[in-house]
PDB file of C-alpha atoms in Angstrom:
ATOM      1  CA  MET A  99     107.584  96.125  12.002  1.00 42.00           C
ATOM      2  CA  LYS A 100     106.624  93.027  13.971  1.00 46.00           C
ATOM      3  CA  ASN A 101     103.138  92.111  14.996  1.00 46.00           C
ATOM      4  CA  GLY A 102     102.089  90.247  18.113  1.00 42.00           C
ATOM      5  CA  SER A 103     102.085  86.828  16.436  1.00 41.00           C
ATOM      6  CA  SER A 104     105.870  86.933  16.102  1.00 46.00           C
ATOM      7  CA  PHE A 105     106.309  86.825  19.876  1.00 54.00           C
ATOM      8  CA  THR A 106     106.621  83.680  21.938  1.00 71.00           C
ATOM      9  CA  GLY A 107     104.699  85.619  24.608  1.00 82.00           C
ATOM     10  CA  PHE A 108     104.369  88.711  26.760  1.00 90.00           C
ATOM     11  CA  ILE A 109     105.779  89.702  30.134  1.00 89.00           C
ATOM     12  CA  LEU A 110     103.218  90.891  32.663  1.00 89.00           C
ATOM     13  CA  LEU A 111     105.043  93.362  34.897  1.00 84.00           C
ATOM     14  CA  GLY A 112     102.199  93.391  37.457  1.00 81.00           C
ATOM     15  CA  PHE A 113     103.249  95.063  40.709  1.00 76.00           C
ATOM     16  CA  SER A 114     106.952  94.460  40.257  1.00 69.00           C
ATOM     17  CA  ASP A 115     107.742  98.034  41.336  1.00 65.00           C
ATOM     18  CA  ARG A 116     106.470  97.071  44.813  1.00 65.00           C
ATOM     19  CA  PRO A 117     108.267  93.795  45.586  1.00 60.00           C
ATOM     20  CA  GLN A 118     107.525  93.805  49.333  1.00 59.00           C
ATOM     21  CA  LEU A 119     103.829  94.334  48.699  1.00 62.00           C
ATOM     22  CA  GLU A 120     103.854  91.504  46.152  1.00 60.00           C
ATOM     23  CA  ARG A 121     105.620  88.949  48.300  1.00 67.00           C
ATOM     24  CA  ARG A 122     104.034  89.407  51.665  1.00 71.00           C
ATOM     25  CA  VAL A 123     100.748  91.221  51.586  1.00 80.00           C
ATOM     26  CA  LEU A 124      99.144  91.131  48.166  1.00 82.00           C
ATOM     27  CA  PHE A 125      99.422  87.350  47.665  1.00 85.00           C
ATOM     28  CA  VAL A 126      97.767  86.519  51.004  1.00 88.00           C
ATOM     29  CA  VAL A 127      94.998  89.108  50.575  1.00 89.00           C
ATOM     30  CA  LEU A 128      94.182  88.061  46.996  1.00 90.00           C
ATOM     31  CA  LEU A 129      94.182  84.389  47.899  1.00 93.00           C
ATOM     32  CA  ILE A 130      91.721  84.978  50.717  1.00 94.00           C
ATOM     33  CA  PHE A 131      89.541  87.181  48.488  1.00 93.00           C
ATOM     34  CA  TYR A 132      89.598  84.590  45.710  1.00 94.00           C
ATOM     35  CA  LEU A 133      88.580  81.754  48.024  1.00 95.00           C
ATOM     36  CA  LEU A 134      85.772  83.862  49.461  1.00 93.00           C
ATOM     37  CA  THR A 135      84.647  84.689  45.931  1.00 93.00           C
ATOM     38  CA  LEU A 136      84.502  80.981  45.017  1.00 94.00           C
ATOM     39  CA  LEU A 137      82.649  80.123  48.204  1.00 92.00           C
ATOM     40  CA  GLY A 138      80.084  82.970  48.051  1.00 90.00           C
ATOM     41  CA  ASN A 139      79.171  82.735  44.387  1.00 92.00           C
ATOM     42  CA  THR A 140      79.089  78.937  44.387  1.00 93.00           C
ATOM     43  CA  THR A 141      76.685  79.124  47.370  1.00 89.00           C
ATOM     44  CA  ILE A 142      74.376  81.486  45.491  1.00 89.00           C
ATOM     45  CA  ILE A 143      74.279  79.185  42.453  1.00 91.00           C
ATOM     46  CA  ALA A 144      73.712  76.075  44.567  1.00 89.00           C
ATOM     47  CA  LEU A 145      70.910  77.634  46.632  1.00 87.00           C
ATOM     48  CA  SER A 146      69.183  78.965  43.528  1.00 86.00           C
ATOM     49  CA  ARG A 147      69.163  75.398  42.165  1.00 87.00           C
ATOM     50  CA  LEU A 148      68.268  73.520  45.346  1.00 84.00           C
ATOM     51  CA  ASP A 149      65.499  75.642  46.870  1.00 81.00           C
ATOM     52  CA  PRO A 150      62.192  75.776  44.865  1.00 82.00           C
ATOM     53  CA  HIS A 151      61.338  79.119  46.536  1.00 81.00           C
ATOM     54  CA  LEU A 152      64.280  80.669  44.724  1.00 82.00           C
ATOM     55  CA  HIS A 153      63.140  79.552  41.270  1.00 86.00           C
ATOM     56  CA  THR A 154      62.128  83.109  40.401  1.00 88.00           C
ATOM     57  CA  PRO A 155      63.365  85.561  37.765  1.00 91.00           C
ATOM     58  CA  MET A 156      65.379  87.531  40.391  1.00 87.00           C
ATOM     59  CA  TYR A 157      67.377  84.500  41.461  1.00 88.00           C
ATOM     60  CA  PHE A 158      67.682  83.212  37.909  1.00 93.00           C
ATOM     61  CA  PHE A 159      69.493  86.420  36.970  1.00 93.00           C
ATOM     62  CA  LEU A 160      71.392  86.428  40.300  1.00 90.00           C
ATOM     63  CA  SER A 161      72.739  82.891  39.638  1.00 92.00           C
ATOM     64  CA  ASN A 162      73.793  84.071  36.135  1.00 93.00           C
ATOM     65  CA  LEU A 163      75.609  87.012  37.762  1.00 91.00           C
ATOM     66  CA  SER A 164      77.331  84.686  40.254  1.00 92.00           C
ATOM     67  CA  PHE A 165      78.458  82.368  37.464  1.00 94.00           C
ATOM     68  CA  LEU A 166      79.812  85.384  35.548  1.00 94.00           C
ATOM     69  CA  ASP A 167      81.717  86.569  38.618  1.00 92.00           C
ATOM     70  CA  LEU A 168      83.207  83.133  39.172  1.00 94.00           C
ATOM     71  CA  CYS A 169      84.467  82.861  35.591  1.00 94.00           C
ATOM     72  CA  TYR A 170      85.597  86.495  35.443  1.00 93.00           C
ATOM     73  CA  THR A 171      87.720  86.245  38.562  1.00 93.00           C
ATOM     74  CA  THR A 172      89.122  82.850  37.556  1.00 94.00           C
ATOM     75  CA  SER A 173      90.242  84.270  34.187  1.00 92.00           C
ATOM     76  CA  THR A 174      92.747  86.574  35.887  1.00 92.00           C
ATOM     77  CA  VAL A 175      93.390  85.937  39.582  1.00 92.00           C
ATOM     78  CA  PRO A 176      94.913  82.413  39.580  1.00 91.00           C
ATOM     79  CA  GLN A 177      97.523  83.541  37.070  1.00 90.00           C
ATOM     80  CA  LEU A 178      98.205  86.648  39.147  1.00 89.00           C
ATOM     81  CA  LEU A 179      98.736  84.508  42.240  1.00 89.00           C
ATOM     82  CA  VAL A 180     101.221  82.324  40.366  1.00 87.00           C
ATOM     83  CA  HIS A 181     103.111  85.387  39.127  1.00 84.00           C
ATOM     84  CA  LEU A 182     103.193  86.861  42.629  1.00 83.00           C
ATOM     85  CA  ARG A 183     104.937  83.755  43.946  1.00 81.00           C
ATOM     86  CA  GLY A 184     107.417  83.180  41.143  1.00 74.00           C
ATOM     87  CA  ALA A 185     109.985  85.001  39.050  1.00 67.00           C
ATOM     88  CA  ASP A 186     108.437  83.941  35.736  1.00 78.00           C
ATOM     89  CA  LYS A 187     105.770  86.499  34.786  1.00 85.00           C
ATOM     90  CA  SER A 188     105.307  85.438  31.187  1.00 88.00           C
ATOM     91  CA  ILE A 189     102.108  84.673  29.331  1.00 90.00           C
ATOM     92  CA  SER A 190     101.928  83.185  25.854  1.00 91.00           C
ATOM     93  CA  PHE A 191     100.535  85.185  22.956  1.00 90.00           C
ATOM     94  CA  GLY A 192      97.558  82.828  22.681  1.00 91.00           C
ATOM     95  CA  GLY A 193      97.046  83.002  26.452  1.00 92.00           C
ATOM     96  CA  CYS A 194      96.986  86.803  26.326  1.00 92.00           C
ATOM     97  CA  VAL A 195      94.464  86.756  23.470  1.00 94.00           C
ATOM     98  CA  ALA A 196      92.262  84.271  25.359  1.00 94.00           C
ATOM     99  CA  GLN A 197      92.474  86.262  28.595  1.00 94.00           C
ATOM    100  CA  LEU A 198      91.512  89.541  26.896  1.00 95.00           C
ATOM    101  CA  PHE A 199      88.680  87.836  25.029  1.00 96.00           C
ATOM    102  CA  VAL A 200      87.235  86.064  28.090  1.00 95.00           C
ATOM    103  CA  SER A 201      87.531  89.030  30.433  1.00 93.00           C
ATOM    104  CA  LEU A 202      85.924  91.385  27.891  1.00 94.00           C
ATOM    105  CA  TRP A 203      83.187  88.854  27.122  1.00 95.00           C
ATOM    106  CA  LEU A 204      82.263  88.362  30.792  1.00 94.00           C
ATOM    107  CA  GLY A 205      82.651  92.027  31.721  1.00 91.00           C
ATOM    108  CA  SER A 206      80.464  93.173  28.819  1.00 92.00           C
ATOM    109  CA  THR A 207      77.864  90.515  29.622  1.00 95.00           C
ATOM    110  CA  GLU A 208      77.710  91.631  33.249  1.00 92.00           C
ATOM    111  CA  CYS A 209      77.137  95.250  32.150  1.00 91.00           C
ATOM    112  CA  ILE A 210      74.066  94.182  30.128  1.00 93.00           C
ATOM    113  CA  LEU A 211      72.874  91.691  32.751  1.00 93.00           C
ATOM    114  CA  LEU A 212      72.860  94.341  35.538  1.00 90.00           C
ATOM    115  CA  GLY A 213      70.587  96.434  33.341  1.00 90.00           C
ATOM    116  CA  VAL A 214      68.283  93.477  32.826  1.00 92.00           C
ATOM    117  CA  MET A 215      68.179  92.897  36.565  1.00 89.00           C
ATOM    118  CA  ALA A 216      67.132  96.522  37.061  1.00 88.00           C
ATOM    119  CA  PHE A 217      64.223  95.971  34.691  1.00 91.00           C
ATOM    120  CA  ASP A 218      63.270  92.876  36.695  1.00 90.00           C
ATOM    121  CA  ARG A 219      63.220  94.924  39.913  1.00 86.00           C
ATOM    122  CA  TYR A 220      61.178  97.633  38.173  1.00 88.00           C
ATOM    123  CA  ALA A 221      58.589  95.044  37.102  1.00 90.00           C
ATOM    124  CA  ALA A 222      58.490  93.499  40.588  1.00 87.00           C
ATOM    125  CA  VAL A 223      57.934  96.820  42.418  1.00 83.00           C
ATOM    126  CA  CYS A 224      56.012  98.907  39.874  1.00 86.00           C
ATOM    127  CA  ARG A 225      53.935  96.158  38.214  1.00 88.00           C
ATOM    128  CA  PRO A 226      53.485  93.580  41.014  1.00 85.00           C
ATOM    129  CA  LEU A 227      50.129  92.272  39.750  1.00 87.00           C
ATOM    130  CA  HIS A 228      51.513  91.662  36.232  1.00 89.00           C
ATOM    131  CA  TYR A 229      54.997  90.559  37.331  1.00 90.00           C
ATOM    132  CA  THR A 230      54.625  86.861  36.584  1.00 88.00           C
ATOM    133  CA  VAL A 231      53.137  87.681  33.165  1.00 89.00           C
ATOM    134  CA  ILE A 232      55.862  90.181  32.261  1.00 90.00           C
ATOM    135  CA  MET A 233      58.825  88.166  33.568  1.00 92.00           C
ATOM    136  CA  HIS A 234      57.835  84.764  32.286  1.00 91.00           C
ATOM    137  CA  PRO A 235      60.569  82.106  32.017  1.00 91.00           C
ATOM    138  CA  ARG A 236      60.909  82.367  28.237  1.00 92.00           C
ATOM    139  CA  LEU A 237      61.491  86.111  28.370  1.00 93.00           C
ATOM    140  CA  CYS A 238      64.014  85.692  31.212  1.00 93.00           C
ATOM    141  CA  ALA A 239      65.959  83.093  29.227  1.00 94.00           C
ATOM    142  CA  LEU A 240      65.857  85.334  26.149  1.00 95.00           C
ATOM    143  CA  MET A 241      67.168  88.386  28.008  1.00 95.00           C
ATOM    144  CA  ALA A 242      69.940  86.372  29.666  1.00 95.00           C
ATOM    145  CA  SER A 243      70.921  84.813  26.299  1.00 96.00           C
ATOM    146  CA  ALA A 244      70.917  88.266  24.688  1.00 95.00           C
ATOM    147  CA  SER A 245      73.251  89.562  27.415  1.00 95.00           C
ATOM    148  CA  TRP A 246      75.717  86.721  26.810  1.00 96.00           C
ATOM    149  CA  PHE A 247      75.531  87.120  23.025  1.00 96.00           C
ATOM    150  CA  THR A 248      76.032  90.897  23.164  1.00 94.00           C
ATOM    151  CA  GLY A 249      79.069  90.450  25.410  1.00 94.00           C
ATOM    152  CA  PHE A 250      80.486  87.797  23.059  1.00 96.00           C
ATOM    153  CA  THR A 251      80.048  90.016  20.015  1.00 94.00           C
ATOM    154  CA  ASN A 252      81.632  93.032  21.670  1.00 93.00           C
ATOM    155  CA  SER A 253      84.581  90.952  22.947  1.00 94.00           C
ATOM    156  CA  SER A 254      85.194  89.379  19.538  1.00 94.00           C
ATOM    157  CA  LEU A 255      85.309  92.762  17.839  1.00 92.00           C
ATOM    158  CA  GLN A 256      87.535  94.411  20.444  1.00 93.00           C
ATOM    159  CA  THR A 257      89.983  91.498  20.673  1.00 94.00           C
ATOM    160  CA  VAL A 258      90.468  91.333  16.903  1.00 93.00           C
ATOM    161  CA  LEU A 259      91.037  95.089  16.599  1.00 91.00           C
ATOM    162  CA  ILE A 260      93.538  95.187  19.486  1.00 92.00           C
ATOM    163  CA  PHE A 261      95.687  92.313  18.266  1.00 90.00           C
ATOM    164  CA  LEU A 262      95.768  93.604  14.694  1.00 89.00           C
ATOM    165  CA  LEU A 263      97.860  96.547  15.901  1.00 88.00           C
ATOM    166  CA  PRO A 264     101.620  96.302  15.168  1.00 87.00           C
ATOM    167  CA  LEU A 265     103.652  96.073  18.352  1.00 81.00           C
ATOM    168  CA  CYS A 266     107.148  96.508  16.888  1.00 77.00           C
ATOM    169  CA  GLY A 267     108.831  94.049  19.218  1.00 72.00           C
ATOM    170  CA  LYS A 268     107.291  95.369  22.449  1.00 77.00           C
ATOM    171  CA  ASN A 269     106.231  92.580  24.747  1.00 85.00           C
ATOM    172  CA  LYS A 270     106.222  94.009  28.277  1.00 88.00           C
ATOM    173  CA  ILE A 271     102.692  94.728  29.533  1.00 88.00           C
ATOM    174  CA  ASP A 272     102.647  97.128  32.491  1.00 86.00           C
ATOM    175  CA  HIS A 273      99.699  95.376  34.137  1.00 86.00           C
ATOM    176  CA  PHE A 274      98.819  92.148  35.893  1.00 88.00           C
ATOM    177  CA  PHE A 275      96.613  90.829  33.080  1.00 90.00           C
ATOM    178  CA  CYS A 276      95.933  91.480  29.409  1.00 91.00           C
ATOM    179  CA  GLU A 277      93.539  94.449  29.270  1.00 89.00           C
ATOM    180  CA  ILE A 278      92.815  97.004  26.548  1.00 89.00           C
ATOM    181  CA  PRO A 279      94.471 100.195  27.946  1.00 86.00           C
ATOM    182  CA  PRO A 280      97.914  98.679  28.645  1.00 87.00           C
ATOM    183  CA  LEU A 281      97.854  96.732  25.363  1.00 90.00           C
ATOM    184  CA  LEU A 282      97.215  99.965  23.448  1.00 88.00           C
ATOM    185  CA  LYS A 283     100.353 101.343  25.061  1.00 86.00           C
ATOM    186  CA  LEU A 284     102.418  98.702  23.285  1.00 88.00           C
ATOM    187  CA  ALA A 285     101.317  99.765  19.793  1.00 87.00           C
ATOM    188  CA  CYS A 286     103.942 101.606  17.704  1.00 86.00           C
ATOM    189  CA  VAL A 287     101.334 103.313  15.509  1.00 87.00           C
ATOM    190  CA  ASP A 288      98.737 106.004  16.069  1.00 85.00           C
ATOM    191  CA  THR A 289      95.893 104.369  18.020  1.00 85.00           C
ATOM    192  CA  THR A 290      93.448 107.304  17.876  1.00 87.00           C
ATOM    193  CA  VAL A 291      90.959 105.453  15.648  1.00 88.00           C
ATOM    194  CA  ILE A 292      91.041 102.337  17.834  1.00 88.00           C
ATOM    195  CA  GLU A 293      90.680 104.373  20.976  1.00 86.00           C
ATOM    196  CA  SER A 294      87.649 106.158  19.509  1.00 88.00           C
ATOM    197  CA  GLU A 295      86.093 102.856  18.579  1.00 87.00           C
ATOM    198  CA  VAL A 296      86.713 101.419  22.044  1.00 86.00           C
ATOM    199  CA  PHE A 297      85.284 104.542  23.622  1.00 85.00           C
ATOM    200  CA  SER A 298      82.149 104.416  21.448  1.00 88.00           C
ATOM    201  CA  VAL A 299      81.506 100.772  22.210  1.00 88.00           C
ATOM    202  CA  CYS A 300      82.065 101.325  25.921  1.00 85.00           C
ATOM    203  CA  VAL A 301      79.552 104.218  25.863  1.00 85.00           C
ATOM    204  CA  ILE A 302      77.008 101.741  24.499  1.00 87.00           C
ATOM    205  CA  VAL A 303      77.899  98.869  26.821  1.00 88.00           C
ATOM    206  CA  LEU A 304      78.337 100.975  29.984  1.00 86.00           C
ATOM    207  CA  LEU A 305      76.208 104.095  29.741  1.00 86.00           C
ATOM    208  CA  ILE A 306      73.067 102.695  28.090  1.00 88.00           C
ATOM    209  CA  PRO A 307      72.577 100.115  30.916  1.00 89.00           C
ATOM    210  CA  VAL A 308      73.333 102.891  33.429  1.00 88.00           C
ATOM    211  CA  ALA A 309      70.640 105.069  31.839  1.00 89.00           C
ATOM    212  CA  LEU A 310      68.194 102.157  31.953  1.00 88.00           C
ATOM    213  CA  ILE A 311      69.060 101.440  35.590  1.00 87.00           C
ATOM    214  CA  THR A 312      68.702 105.137  36.539  1.00 86.00           C
ATOM    215  CA  PHE A 313      65.248 105.271  34.873  1.00 89.00           C
ATOM    216  CA  SER A 314      64.150 102.023  36.514  1.00 87.00           C
ATOM    217  CA  TYR A 315      65.191 103.140  39.975  1.00 84.00           C
ATOM    218  CA  GLY A 316      63.570 106.539  39.510  1.00 85.00           C
ATOM    219  CA  GLN A 317      60.271 104.768  38.816  1.00 87.00           C
ATOM    220  CA  ILE A 318      60.895 102.388  41.726  1.00 83.00           C
ATOM    221  CA  VAL A 319      61.485 105.233  44.175  1.00 82.00           C
ATOM    222  CA  ARG A 320      58.243 106.930  43.038  1.00 84.00           C
ATOM    223  CA  ALA A 321      56.303 103.656  43.448  1.00 82.00           C
ATOM    224  CA  VAL A 322      57.832 102.904  46.867  1.00 79.00           C
ATOM    225  CA  LEU A 323      57.063 106.358  48.227  1.00 78.00           C
ATOM    226  CA  ARG A 324      53.397 105.768  47.366  1.00 78.00           C
ATOM    227  CA  ILE A 325      53.354 102.672  49.591  1.00 72.00           C
ATOM    228  CA  LYS A 326      51.646 103.621  52.854  1.00 70.00           C
ATOM    229  CA  SER A 327      53.087 100.764  54.872  1.00 70.00           C
ATOM    230  CA  ALA A 328      56.507 101.477  56.385  1.00 71.00           C
ATOM    231  CA  ALA A 329      57.260  97.738  56.339  1.00 68.00           C
ATOM    232  CA  GLY A 330      56.392  97.598  52.642  1.00 65.00           C
ATOM    233  CA  GLN A 331      58.718 100.491  51.904  1.00 68.00           C
ATOM    234  CA  ARG A 332      61.574  98.848  53.822  1.00 71.00           C
ATOM    235  CA  LYS A 333      61.083  95.589  51.966  1.00 65.00           C
ATOM    236  CA  ALA A 334      61.026  97.288  48.540  1.00 65.00           C
ATOM    237  CA  PHE A 335      64.073  99.440  49.285  1.00 67.00           C
ATOM    238  CA  GLY A 336      65.910  96.448  50.761  1.00 66.00           C
ATOM    239  CA  THR A 337      65.266  94.344  47.667  1.00 62.00           C
ATOM    240  CA  CYS A 338      66.498  97.044  45.295  1.00 68.00           C
ATOM    241  CA  GLY A 339      69.214  98.526  47.493  1.00 71.00           C
ATOM    242  CA  SER A 340      71.483  95.529  47.141  1.00 69.00           C
ATOM    243  CA  HIS A 341      71.288  95.650  43.345  1.00 68.00           C
ATOM    244  CA  PHE A 342      71.967  99.390  43.314  1.00 76.00           C
ATOM    245  CA  THR A 343      75.074  98.892  45.485  1.00 76.00           C
ATOM    246  CA  VAL A 344      76.466  96.267  43.063  1.00 78.00           C
ATOM    247  CA  VAL A 345      75.693  98.574  40.134  1.00 81.00           C
ATOM    248  CA  SER A 346      77.566 101.480  41.742  1.00 81.00           C
ATOM    249  CA  LEU A 347      80.647  99.411  42.473  1.00 81.00           C
ATOM    250  CA  PHE A 348      80.820  97.720  39.051  1.00 82.00           C
ATOM    251  CA  TYR A 349      79.955 100.632  36.737  1.00 85.00           C
ATOM    252  CA  GLY A 350      81.938 103.183  38.690  1.00 84.00           C
ATOM    253  CA  THR A 351      85.204 101.333  38.278  1.00 82.00           C
ATOM    254  CA  GLY A 352      84.472 100.311  34.668  1.00 81.00           C
ATOM    255  CA  ILE A 353      83.681 103.911  33.654  1.00 81.00           C
ATOM    256  CA  TYR A 354      86.878 105.105  35.318  1.00 80.00           C
ATOM    257  CA  ILE A 355      89.023 102.686  33.286  1.00 78.00           C
ATOM    258  CA  TYR A 356      87.373 102.804  29.874  1.00 79.00           C
ATOM    259  CA  LEU A 357      85.673 106.208  29.565  1.00 75.00           C
ATOM    260  CA  GLN A 358      88.516 108.607  30.323  1.00 71.00           C
ATOM    261  CA  PRO A 359      90.966 110.092  27.824  1.00 65.00           C
ATOM    262  CA  SER A 360      94.083 107.976  27.316  1.00 62.00           C
ATOM    263  CA  ASN A 361      96.357 110.899  28.190  1.00 62.00           C
ATOM    264  CA  ASN A 362      94.721 111.008  31.637  1.00 60.00           C
ATOM    265  CA  TYR A 363      95.070 107.264  32.212  1.00 60.00           C
ATOM    266  CA  SER A 364      97.382 106.451  35.122  1.00 65.00           C
ATOM    267  CA  GLN A 365      98.971 103.001  34.866  1.00 67.00           C
ATOM    268  CA  ASP A 366      99.334 102.585  38.642  1.00 68.00           C
ATOM    269  CA  GLN A 367      95.799 103.725  39.347  1.00 74.00           C
ATOM    270  CA  GLY A 368      94.536 101.530  36.515  1.00 75.00           C
ATOM    271  CA  LYS A 369      96.111  98.455  38.085  1.00 80.00           C
ATOM    272  CA  PHE A 370      94.466  98.962  41.449  1.00 80.00           C
ATOM    273  CA  ILE A 371      91.087  99.872  39.965  1.00 84.00           C
ATOM    274  CA  SER A 372      91.264  96.761  37.783  1.00 85.00           C
ATOM    275  CA  LEU A 373      92.169  94.772  40.877  1.00 84.00           C
ATOM    276  CA  PHE A 374      89.046  96.125  42.492  1.00 84.00           C
ATOM    277  CA  TYR A 375      86.574  95.032  39.801  1.00 84.00           C
ATOM    278  CA  THR A 376      88.295  91.701  39.058  1.00 88.00           C
ATOM    279  CA  ILE A 377      88.404  90.433  42.657  1.00 89.00           C
ATOM    280  CA  VAL A 378      86.766  92.777  45.199  1.00 87.00           C
ATOM    281  CA  THR A 379      83.424  93.307  43.461  1.00 87.00           C
ATOM    282  CA  PRO A 380      82.865  89.620  42.643  1.00 89.00           C
ATOM    283  CA  MET A 381      83.690  88.796  46.283  1.00 89.00           C
ATOM    284  CA  VAL A 382      81.281  91.322  47.831  1.00 86.00           C
ATOM    285  CA  ASN A 383      78.380  90.647  45.423  1.00 83.00           C
ATOM    286  CA  PRO A 384      77.189  87.499  47.283  1.00 83.00           C
ATOM    287  CA  VAL A 385      77.514  89.278  50.622  1.00 81.00           C
ATOM    288  CA  ILE A 386      75.531  92.271  49.402  1.00 79.00           C
ATOM    289  CA  TYR A 387      72.767  90.105  47.961  1.00 74.00           C
ATOM    290  CA  THR A 388      72.474  87.736  50.902  1.00 72.00           C
ATOM    291  CA  LEU A 389      73.304  89.740  54.041  1.00 63.00           C
ATOM    292  CA  ARG A 390      69.775  91.153  54.471  1.00 60.00           C
ATOM    293  CA  ASN A 391      67.976  88.771  52.153  1.00 69.00           C
ATOM    294  CA  LYS A 392      65.611  86.599  54.214  1.00 72.00           C
ATOM    295  CA  ASP A 393      64.836  84.307  51.245  1.00 72.00           C
ATOM    296  CA  VAL A 394      68.478  83.369  50.735  1.00 74.00           C
ATOM    297  CA  MET A 395      69.203  83.016  54.433  1.00 71.00           C
ATOM    298  CA  GLY A 396      66.124  80.822  54.831  1.00 74.00           C
ATOM    299  CA  ALA A 397      67.184  78.663  51.884  1.00 72.00           C
ATOM    300  CA  MET A 398      70.660  78.311  53.400  1.00 71.00           C
ATOM    301  CA  LYS A 399      69.236  77.178  56.722  1.00 73.00           C
ATOM    302  CA  LYS A 400      67.006  74.628  54.994  1.00 75.00           C
ATOM    303  CA  VAL A 401      69.885  73.146  52.996  1.00 69.00           C
ATOM    304  CA  LEU A 402      72.150  72.979  56.066  1.00 68.00           C
ATOM    305  CA  CYS A 403      69.424  71.452  58.234  1.00 70.00           C
ATOM    306  CA  ARG A 404      68.604  68.946  55.501  1.00 63.00           C
ATOM    307  CA  GLY A 405      72.264  67.927  55.293  1.00 54.00           C
ATOM    308  CA  TYR A 406      72.478  67.639  59.074  1.00 50.00           C
ATOM    309  CA  ASP A 407      69.299  65.553  59.295  1.00 54.00           C
ATOM    310  CA  SER A 408      70.493  63.169  56.559  1.00 53.00           C
ATOM    311  CA  ARG A 409      73.476  62.330  58.750  1.00 54.00           C
TER     312      ARG A 409
END
C-alpha cells in the first residue's frame, strides 16, 4: 500500500467532463469574478485604513473578512484558471497539502469571524450606550486573533489526518482543488472514523457560530421592533441585513458540503457548490456590505475627491 508521499503529484480532473464549458465560458466568467473579487475586497481594506470614520470595530472585522476572502480565493482560483487554459492539470503533493491547509484555515477562520461580527452587531444595536466599552480595541483584536488561531488549529488537525490515509496509488482528484470530500474518495481503507471526526469538527466550526448568530439576530430584531422611529428601524435593519445575507450565503454552502452523509455527496454538485463559496461569495461580499452603506460610499467619495484634488 502506497501513501500520498510516494506520488510526484495529483491530477485535478476539474470540469474535464465538460470541455466546451471549460474552454469558452467558465474561464472568462471566473476571470471576471476573480478580478472583481480583488478589486472589491482591496477597496474595503484600503478605505478602512484611509478613512478615520471607518476606524470602528465593525470595519475592523470587515477588513479582516475582506483579507480572508482575498487570500481564500487566491488559494484556489488562479490555479483553476491555469488548468482551464492548459492540458496539464497536475498539482504537486506538497502543493495539494498546502492548498488544503490554507483553504481550511481561511474557511474555518471566516466561520468564527462571522459569528464575532454578529456579536458586534448585537452590541451596537442592543447595547448602544455601552458599545464603545464592550467593543474596545483590545477585545476586538483578541477576538480576531482567536478566530485566526482556531482556524489554524482546525486546519492543522484536519490536514494531518487526511494525508495520513493510505491512497494505494490513486492520484486523480475529481475536483478543481484539494478539498476534504474528494480526497477521502481516494483512500483505500475504511474512512468512517475520519469522516466522523470531520463531521464533529464541522458541527463545532459551522453550527456553533450559526447558533450564536441566530441568537444575536433574534435579540436584534426584538430591539429594533421597540424603536419607535421608522428611520431608526431602517438604519438598524440595513446595518444588520448585509451581514445576515453574507452569513446565509457562506454557511448555507458550507453546511451542504461538510454536514451531509458521504453516501449522499454528489461530486458534480460538490464542484459547483465549492465554486460558489470559493469565488462567488468573496466577490459579492464587498457589494453587499457597501451597496447601501452610506459610511463606505462617503469614504470612497472622499478618497476619490482627495486623489482628484491632489492632481
